[in-house]
PDB file of N, CA and C in Angstrom:
ATOM      1  N   UNK A 280     -27.418  27.425   6.858  1.00  0.00           N
ATOM      2  CA  UNK A 280     -26.457  28.663   6.934  1.00  0.00           C
ATOM      3  C   UNK A 280     -25.790  28.697   5.532  1.00  0.00           C
ATOM      4  N   UNK A 281     -25.309  29.882   5.225  1.00  0.00           N
ATOM      5  CA  UNK A 281     -24.506  30.078   4.121  1.00  0.00           C
ATOM      6  C   UNK A 281     -23.200  29.217   4.189  1.00  0.00           C
ATOM      7  N   UNK A 282     -22.539  29.175   5.343  1.00  0.00           N
ATOM      8  CA  UNK A 282     -21.298  28.384   5.493  1.00  0.00           C
ATOM      9  C   UNK A 282     -21.493  26.996   5.093  1.00  0.00           C
ATOM     10  N   UNK A 283     -22.584  26.362   5.368  1.00  0.00           N
ATOM     11  CA  UNK A 283     -22.814  24.982   5.194  1.00  0.00           C
ATOM     12  C   UNK A 283     -23.024  24.742   3.594  1.00  0.00           C
ATOM     13  N   UNK A 284     -23.304  25.829   2.813  1.00  0.00           N
ATOM     14  CA  UNK A 284     -23.507  25.735   1.456  1.00  0.00           C
ATOM     15  C   UNK A 284     -22.398  26.212   0.697  1.00  0.00           C
ATOM     16  N   UNK A 285     -21.271  26.510   1.336  1.00  0.00           N
ATOM     17  CA  UNK A 285     -20.069  27.036   0.655  1.00  0.00           C
ATOM     18  C   UNK A 285     -19.459  26.096  -0.193  1.00  0.00           C
ATOM     19  N   UNK A 286     -18.848  26.478  -1.311  1.00  0.00           N
ATOM     20  CA  UNK A 286     -18.201  25.567  -2.321  1.00  0.00           C
ATOM     21  C   UNK A 286     -16.825  25.135  -1.590  1.00  0.00           C
ATOM     22  N   UNK A 287     -16.825  23.798  -1.196  1.00  0.00           N
ATOM     23  CA  UNK A 287     -15.657  23.082  -0.670  1.00  0.00           C
ATOM     24  C   UNK A 287     -14.767  22.408  -1.667  1.00  0.00           C
ATOM     25  N   UNK A 288     -14.964  22.538  -2.953  1.00  0.00           N
ATOM     26  CA  UNK A 288     -14.364  21.728  -4.064  1.00  0.00           C
ATOM     27  C   UNK A 288     -12.770  22.121  -3.897  1.00  0.00           C
ATOM     28  N   UNK A 289     -11.990  21.114  -3.730  1.00  0.00           N
ATOM     29  CA  UNK A 289     -10.590  21.323  -3.740  1.00  0.00           C
ATOM     30  C   UNK A 289     -10.207  21.722  -2.338  1.00  0.00           C
ATOM     31  N   UNK A 290     -11.019  21.750  -1.227  1.00  0.00           N
ATOM     32  CA  UNK A 290     -10.537  22.121   0.143  1.00  0.00           C
ATOM     33  C   UNK A 290      -9.803  20.982   0.731  1.00  0.00           C
ATOM     34  N   UNK A 291      -9.970  19.729   0.043  1.00  0.00           N
ATOM     35  CA  UNK A 291      -9.142  18.651   0.766  1.00  0.00           C
ATOM     36  C   UNK A 291      -7.752  18.752   0.599  1.00  0.00           C
ATOM     37  N   UNK A 292      -7.275  19.624  -0.359  1.00  0.00           N
ATOM     38  CA  UNK A 292      -5.929  19.985  -0.566  1.00  0.00           C
ATOM     39  C   UNK A 292      -5.222  20.594   0.655  1.00  0.00           C
ATOM     40  N   UNK A 293      -6.087  21.297   1.450  1.00  0.00           N
ATOM     41  CA  UNK A 293      -5.610  21.956   2.560  1.00  0.00           C
ATOM     42  C   UNK A 293      -5.425  21.098   3.877  1.00  0.00           C
ATOM     43  N   UNK A 294      -5.803  19.702   3.743  1.00  0.00           N
ATOM     44  CA  UNK A 294      -5.578  18.867   4.844  1.00  0.00           C
ATOM     45  C   UNK A 294      -4.123  18.702   5.118  1.00  0.00           C
ATOM     46  N   UNK A 295      -3.732  18.863   6.219  1.00  0.00           N
ATOM     47  CA  UNK A 295      -2.228  18.711   6.568  1.00  0.00           C
ATOM     48  C   UNK A 295      -1.937  17.534   7.612  1.00  0.00           C
ATOM     49  N   UNK A 296      -2.949  16.784   8.068  1.00  0.00           N
ATOM     50  CA  UNK A 296      -2.742  15.817   9.003  1.00  0.00           C
ATOM     51  C   UNK A 296      -2.747  14.429   8.312  1.00  0.00           C
ATOM     52  N   UNK A 297      -2.384  13.460   9.116  1.00  0.00           N
ATOM     53  CA  UNK A 297      -2.278  11.999   8.628  1.00  0.00           C
ATOM     54  C   UNK A 297      -3.725  11.728   8.263  1.00  0.00           C
ATOM     55  N   UNK A 298      -3.942  11.087   6.965  1.00  0.00           N
ATOM     56  CA  UNK A 298      -5.290  10.884   6.606  1.00  0.00           C
ATOM     57  C   UNK A 298      -5.517   9.471   6.021  1.00  0.00           C
ATOM     58  N   UNK A 299      -6.474   8.775   6.463  1.00  0.00           N
ATOM     59  CA  UNK A 299      -6.880   7.435   5.832  1.00  0.00           C
ATOM     60  C   UNK A 299      -8.222   7.767   5.144  1.00  0.00           C
ATOM     61  N   UNK A 300      -8.258   7.471   3.858  1.00  0.00           N
ATOM     62  CA  UNK A 300      -9.420   7.484   3.013  1.00  0.00           C
ATOM     63  C   UNK A 300      -9.879   6.096   2.998  1.00  0.00           C
ATOM     64  N   UNK A 301     -11.260   6.024   3.400  1.00  0.00           N
ATOM     65  CA  UNK A 301     -11.931   4.664   3.297  1.00  0.00           C
ATOM     66  C   UNK A 301     -13.066   4.780   2.348  1.00  0.00           C
ATOM     67  N   UNK A 302     -12.982   3.947   1.243  1.00  0.00           N
ATOM     68  CA  UNK A 302     -13.968   4.003   0.228  1.00  0.00           C
ATOM     69  C   UNK A 302     -14.493   2.644  -0.200  1.00  0.00           C
ATOM     70  N   UNK A 303     -15.816   2.691  -0.435  1.00  0.00           N
ATOM     71  CA  UNK A 303     -16.415   1.423  -0.936  1.00  0.00           C
ATOM     72  C   UNK A 303     -15.915   0.979  -2.257  1.00  0.00           C
ATOM     73  N   UNK A 304     -15.443  -0.328  -2.420  1.00  0.00           N
ATOM     74  CA  UNK A 304     -14.887  -0.722  -3.648  1.00  0.00           C
ATOM     75  C   UNK A 304     -16.104  -0.789  -4.712  1.00  0.00           C
ATOM     76  N   UNK A 305     -17.352  -0.941  -4.250  1.00  0.00           N
ATOM     77  CA  UNK A 305     -18.429  -1.100  -5.213  1.00  0.00           C
ATOM     78  C   UNK A 305     -19.365   0.096  -5.085  1.00  0.00           C
ATOM     79  N   UNK A 306     -18.937   1.176  -4.753  1.00  0.00           N
ATOM     80  CA  UNK A 306     -19.787   2.292  -4.541  1.00  0.00           C
ATOM     81  C   UNK A 306     -20.208   2.908  -5.909  1.00  0.00           C
ATOM     82  N   UNK A 307     -21.729   2.822  -6.059  1.00  0.00           N
ATOM     83  CA  UNK A 307     -22.309   3.256  -7.361  1.00  0.00           C
ATOM     84  C   UNK A 307     -22.446   4.680  -7.379  1.00  0.00           C
ATOM     85  N   UNK A 308     -22.371   5.613  -6.321  1.00  0.00           N
ATOM     86  CA  UNK A 308     -22.599   6.865  -6.244  1.00  0.00           C
ATOM     87  C   UNK A 308     -21.194   7.702  -6.548  1.00  0.00           C
ATOM     88  N   UNK A 309     -20.230   7.258  -5.931  1.00  0.00           N
ATOM     89  CA  UNK A 309     -18.939   7.887  -6.106  1.00  0.00           C
ATOM     90  C   UNK A 309     -18.039   6.766  -6.257  1.00  0.00           C
ATOM     91  N   UNK A 310     -17.569   6.519  -7.596  1.00  0.00           N
ATOM     92  CA  UNK A 310     -16.651   5.331  -8.018  1.00  0.00           C
ATOM     93  C   UNK A 310     -15.304   5.336  -7.219  1.00  0.00           C
ATOM     94  N   UNK A 311     -14.683   4.156  -7.022  1.00  0.00           N
ATOM     95  CA  UNK A 311     -13.539   4.077  -6.232  1.00  0.00           C
ATOM     96  C   UNK A 311     -12.398   4.958  -6.829  1.00  0.00           C
ATOM     97  N   UNK A 312     -12.528   5.412  -8.167  1.00  0.00           N
ATOM     98  CA  UNK A 312     -11.501   6.442  -8.671  1.00  0.00           C
ATOM     99  C   UNK A 312     -11.552   7.751  -7.866  1.00  0.00           C
ATOM    100  N   UNK A 313     -12.847   8.105  -7.427  1.00  0.00           N
ATOM    101  CA  UNK A 313     -12.918   9.286  -6.638  1.00  0.00           C
ATOM    102  C   UNK A 313     -12.259   9.185  -5.408  1.00  0.00           C
ATOM    103  N   UNK A 314     -12.284   8.107  -4.630  1.00  0.00           N
ATOM    104  CA  UNK A 314     -11.481   7.912  -3.406  1.00  0.00           C
ATOM    105  C   UNK A 314      -9.933   7.855  -3.752  1.00  0.00           C
ATOM    106  N   UNK A 315      -9.586   7.312  -4.906  1.00  0.00           N
ATOM    107  CA  UNK A 315      -8.136   7.342  -5.222  1.00  0.00           C
ATOM    108  C   UNK A 315      -7.682   8.833  -5.461  1.00  0.00           C
ATOM    109  N   UNK A 316      -8.475   9.479  -6.123  1.00  0.00           N
ATOM    110  CA  UNK A 316      -8.155  10.741  -6.409  1.00  0.00           C
ATOM    111  C   UNK A 316      -8.149  11.762  -5.148  1.00  0.00           C
ATOM    112  N   UNK A 317      -8.923  11.459  -4.192  1.00  0.00           N
ATOM    113  CA  UNK A 317      -8.948  12.196  -2.891  1.00  0.00           C
ATOM    114  C   UNK A 317      -7.680  11.906  -2.240  1.00  0.00           C
ATOM    115  N   UNK A 318      -7.325  10.578  -2.191  1.00  0.00           N
ATOM    116  CA  UNK A 318      -6.046  10.237  -1.458  1.00  0.00           C
ATOM    117  C   UNK A 318      -4.881  10.654  -2.071  1.00  0.00           C
ATOM    118  N   UNK A 319      -4.848  10.827  -3.411  1.00  0.00           N
ATOM    119  CA  UNK A 319      -3.677  11.416  -4.113  1.00  0.00           C
ATOM    120  C   UNK A 319      -3.512  12.821  -3.897  1.00  0.00           C
ATOM    121  N   UNK A 320      -4.752  13.529  -3.559  1.00  0.00           N
ATOM    122  CA  UNK A 320      -4.629  14.913  -3.403  1.00  0.00           C
ATOM    123  C   UNK A 320      -4.209  15.550  -2.065  1.00  0.00           C
ATOM    124  N   UNK A 321      -4.204  14.532  -1.174  1.00  0.00           N
ATOM    125  CA  UNK A 321      -3.967  14.835   0.190  1.00  0.00           C
ATOM    126  C   UNK A 321      -2.446  14.251   0.517  1.00  0.00           C
ATOM    127  N   UNK A 322      -1.574  15.179   0.693  1.00  0.00           N
ATOM    128  CA  UNK A 322      -0.041  14.581   0.929  1.00  0.00           C
ATOM    129  C   UNK A 322      -0.098  13.563   1.987  1.00  0.00           C
ATOM    130  N   UNK A 323       0.553  12.361   1.615  1.00  0.00           N
ATOM    131  CA  UNK A 323       0.807  11.297   2.653  1.00  0.00           C
ATOM    132  C   UNK A 323      -0.530  10.548   2.903  1.00  0.00           C
ATOM    133  N   UNK A 324      -1.566  10.827   2.329  1.00  0.00           N
ATOM    134  CA  UNK A 324      -2.872   9.975   2.585  1.00  0.00           C
ATOM    135  C   UNK A 324      -2.716   8.599   2.201  1.00  0.00           C
ATOM    136  N   UNK A 325      -3.491   7.738   2.779  1.00  0.00           N
ATOM    137  CA  UNK A 325      -3.570   6.249   2.351  1.00  0.00           C
ATOM    138  C   UNK A 325      -4.892   5.994   2.046  1.00  0.00           C
ATOM    139  N   UNK A 326      -5.044   5.265   0.964  1.00  0.00           N
ATOM    140  CA  UNK A 326      -6.436   4.792   0.515  1.00  0.00           C
ATOM    141  C   UNK A 326      -6.665   3.368   0.892  1.00  0.00           C
ATOM    142  N   UNK A 327      -7.816   3.036   1.577  1.00  0.00           N
ATOM    143  CA  UNK A 327      -8.147   1.635   1.749  1.00  0.00           C
ATOM    144  C   UNK A 327      -9.587   1.433   1.179  1.00  0.00           C
ATOM    145  N   UNK A 328      -9.646   0.544   0.171  1.00  0.00           N
ATOM    146  CA  UNK A 328     -10.908   0.246  -0.409  1.00  0.00           C
ATOM    147  C   UNK A 328     -11.528  -0.916   0.318  1.00  0.00           C
ATOM    148  N   UNK A 329     -12.743  -0.770   0.816  1.00  0.00           N
ATOM    149  CA  UNK A 329     -13.606  -1.680   1.390  1.00  0.00           C
ATOM    150  C   UNK A 329     -14.259  -2.683   0.491  1.00  0.00           C
ATOM    151  N   UNK A 330     -13.712  -3.979   0.405  1.00  0.00           N
ATOM    152  CA  UNK A 330     -14.285  -4.810  -0.553  1.00  0.00           C
ATOM    153  C   UNK A 330     -15.776  -5.052  -0.378  1.00  0.00           C
ATOM    154  N   UNK A 331     -16.441  -5.159  -1.572  1.00  0.00           N
ATOM    155  CA  UNK A 331     -17.933  -5.597  -1.356  1.00  0.00           C
ATOM    156  C   UNK A 331     -18.761  -4.582  -0.832  1.00  0.00           C
ATOM    157  N   UNK A 332     -18.168  -3.229  -0.700  1.00  0.00           N
ATOM    158  CA  UNK A 332     -18.949  -2.221  -0.050  1.00  0.00           C
ATOM    159  C   UNK A 332     -19.325  -1.354  -1.028  1.00  0.00           C
ATOM    160  N   UNK A 333     -20.673  -0.746  -0.945  1.00  0.00           N
ATOM    161  CA  UNK A 333     -21.113   0.321  -1.758  1.00  0.00           C
ATOM    162  C   UNK A 333     -20.941   1.778  -1.258  1.00  0.00           C
ATOM    163  N   UNK A 334     -22.091   2.460  -1.280  1.00  0.00           N
ATOM    164  CA  UNK A 334     -21.847   3.890  -0.726  1.00  0.00           C
ATOM    165  C   UNK A 334     -22.172   4.022   0.793  1.00  0.00           C
ATOM    166  N   UNK A 335     -22.757   3.066   1.265  1.00  0.00           N
ATOM    167  CA  UNK A 335     -23.223   3.033   2.677  1.00  0.00           C
ATOM    168  C   UNK A 335     -22.302   1.904   3.420  1.00  0.00           C
ATOM    169  N   UNK A 336     -21.921   2.207   4.749  1.00  0.00           N
ATOM    170  CA  UNK A 336     -21.156   1.308   5.508  1.00  0.00           C
ATOM    171  C   UNK A 336     -21.991   0.269   6.092  1.00  0.00           C
ATOM    172  N   UNK A 337     -21.861  -0.935   5.817  1.00  0.00           N
ATOM    173  CA  UNK A 337     -22.743  -1.965   6.433  1.00  0.00           C
ATOM    174  C   UNK A 337     -22.292  -2.324   7.906  1.00  0.00           C
ATOM    175  N   UNK A 338     -23.265  -2.522   8.809  1.00  0.00           N
ATOM    176  CA  UNK A 338     -23.003  -2.638  10.311  1.00  0.00           C
ATOM    177  C   UNK A 338     -21.863  -3.744  10.450  1.00  0.00           C
ATOM    178  N   UNK A 339     -22.090  -4.829   9.716  1.00  0.00           N
ATOM    179  CA  UNK A 339     -21.080  -5.952   9.863  1.00  0.00           C
ATOM    180  C   UNK A 339     -19.614  -5.485   9.769  1.00  0.00           C
ATOM    181  N   UNK A 340     -19.357  -4.404   8.973  1.00  0.00           N
ATOM    182  CA  UNK A 340     -17.962  -4.081   8.779  1.00  0.00           C
ATOM    183  C   UNK A 340     -17.331  -3.060   9.795  1.00  0.00           C
ATOM    184  N   UNK A 341     -18.286  -2.562  10.759  1.00  0.00           N
ATOM    185  CA  UNK A 341     -18.029  -1.518  11.629  1.00  0.00           C
ATOM    186  C   UNK A 341     -16.743  -1.927  12.489  1.00  0.00           C
ATOM    187  N   UNK A 342     -16.765  -3.077  13.039  1.00  0.00           N
ATOM    188  CA  UNK A 342     -15.545  -3.648  13.735  1.00  0.00           C
ATOM    189  C   UNK A 342     -14.227  -3.440  12.964  1.00  0.00           C
ATOM    190  N   UNK A 343     -14.320  -3.871  11.731  1.00  0.00           N
ATOM    191  CA  UNK A 343     -12.991  -3.881  10.850  1.00  0.00           C
ATOM    192  C   UNK A 343     -12.676  -2.398  10.551  1.00  0.00           C
ATOM    193  N   UNK A 344     -13.758  -1.484  10.313  1.00  0.00           N
ATOM    194  CA  UNK A 344     -13.345  -0.121  10.064  1.00  0.00           C
ATOM    195  C   UNK A 344     -12.791   0.468  11.280  1.00  0.00           C
ATOM    196  N   UNK A 345     -13.299   0.282  12.498  1.00  0.00           N
ATOM    197  CA  UNK A 345     -12.732   0.824  13.744  1.00  0.00           C
ATOM    198  C   UNK A 345     -11.304   0.315  13.926  1.00  0.00           C
ATOM    199  N   UNK A 346     -10.989  -0.856  13.484  1.00  0.00           N
ATOM    200  CA  UNK A 346      -9.593  -1.384  13.678  1.00  0.00           C
ATOM    201  C   UNK A 346      -8.661  -0.660  12.579  1.00  0.00           C
ATOM    202  N   UNK A 347      -9.112  -0.528  11.400  1.00  0.00           N
ATOM    203  CA  UNK A 347      -8.409   0.320  10.452  1.00  0.00           C
ATOM    204  C   UNK A 347      -8.130   1.704  10.831  1.00  0.00           C
ATOM    205  N   UNK A 348      -9.145   2.283  11.467  1.00  0.00           N
ATOM    206  CA  UNK A 348      -8.957   3.686  11.904  1.00  0.00           C
ATOM    207  C   UNK A 348      -8.006   3.735  13.170  1.00  0.00           C
ATOM    208  N   UNK A 349      -8.182   2.892  14.135  1.00  0.00           N
ATOM    209  CA  UNK A 349      -7.316   2.840  15.189  1.00  0.00           C
ATOM    210  C   UNK A 349      -5.886   2.538  14.757  1.00  0.00           C
ATOM    211  N   UNK A 350      -5.649   1.608  13.930  1.00  0.00           N
ATOM    212  CA  UNK A 350      -4.291   1.287  13.489  1.00  0.00           C
ATOM    213  C   UNK A 350      -3.607   2.423  12.840  1.00  0.00           C
ATOM    214  N   UNK A 351      -4.415   3.218  11.967  1.00  0.00           N
ATOM    215  CA  UNK A 351      -3.950   4.377  11.314  1.00  0.00           C
ATOM    216  C   UNK A 351      -3.527   5.443  12.356  1.00  0.00           C
ATOM    217  N   UNK A 352      -4.375   5.727  13.398  1.00  0.00           N
ATOM    218  CA  UNK A 352      -4.107   6.700  14.376  1.00  0.00           C
ATOM    219  C   UNK A 352      -2.885   6.306  15.146  1.00  0.00           C
ATOM    220  N   UNK A 353      -2.753   5.124  15.450  1.00  0.00           N
ATOM    221  CA  UNK A 353      -1.553   4.610  16.215  1.00  0.00           C
ATOM    222  C   UNK A 353      -0.281   4.815  15.408  1.00  0.00           C
ATOM    223  N   UNK A 354      -0.319   4.490  14.147  1.00  0.00           N
ATOM    224  CA  UNK A 354       0.794   4.669  13.248  1.00  0.00           C
ATOM    225  C   UNK A 354       1.211   6.054  12.840  1.00  0.00           C
ATOM    226  N   UNK A 355       0.254   6.985  12.999  1.00  0.00           N
ATOM    227  CA  UNK A 355       0.427   8.244  12.537  1.00  0.00           C
ATOM    228  C   UNK A 355       1.640   8.952  13.389  1.00  0.00           C
ATOM    229  N   UNK A 356       2.435   9.792  12.576  1.00  0.00           N
ATOM    230  CA  UNK A 356       3.597  10.499  13.371  1.00  0.00           C
ATOM    231  C   UNK A 356       2.984  11.569  14.294  1.00  0.00           C
ATOM    232  N   UNK A 357       3.721  11.717  15.203  1.00  0.00           N
ATOM    233  CA  UNK A 357       3.426  12.718  16.363  1.00  0.00           C
ATOM    234  C   UNK A 357       4.218  13.922  16.173  1.00  0.00           C
ATOM    235  N   UNK A 358       3.508  15.041  16.491  1.00  0.00           N
ATOM    236  CA  UNK A 358       4.187  16.253  16.370  1.00  0.00           C
ATOM    237  C   UNK A 358       5.231  16.520  17.574  1.00  0.00           C
ATOM    238  N   UNK A 359       5.878  17.630  17.515  1.00  0.00           N
ATOM    239  CA  UNK A 359       6.851  17.904  18.640  1.00  0.00           C
ATOM    240  C   UNK A 359       6.234  18.125  19.892  1.00  0.00           C
TER     241      UNK A 359
END
């Protein structure tokens, strides 16, 4: 569909919820600087670089990633 091909460049600036950016520290496709820029562009976002990780998430890291996400969600501020 056309909506799936829309230009979303800069759309991340519209994110208004607590955000955790997970990025591979060894990503050859999107360098870690891209993850840092994304986190800097989202107010209050936190960046976590995954050591030794490239562009794909290895299955062995999934439990650690799940813990990072759960910790982030539990620490996120709650609305009224």
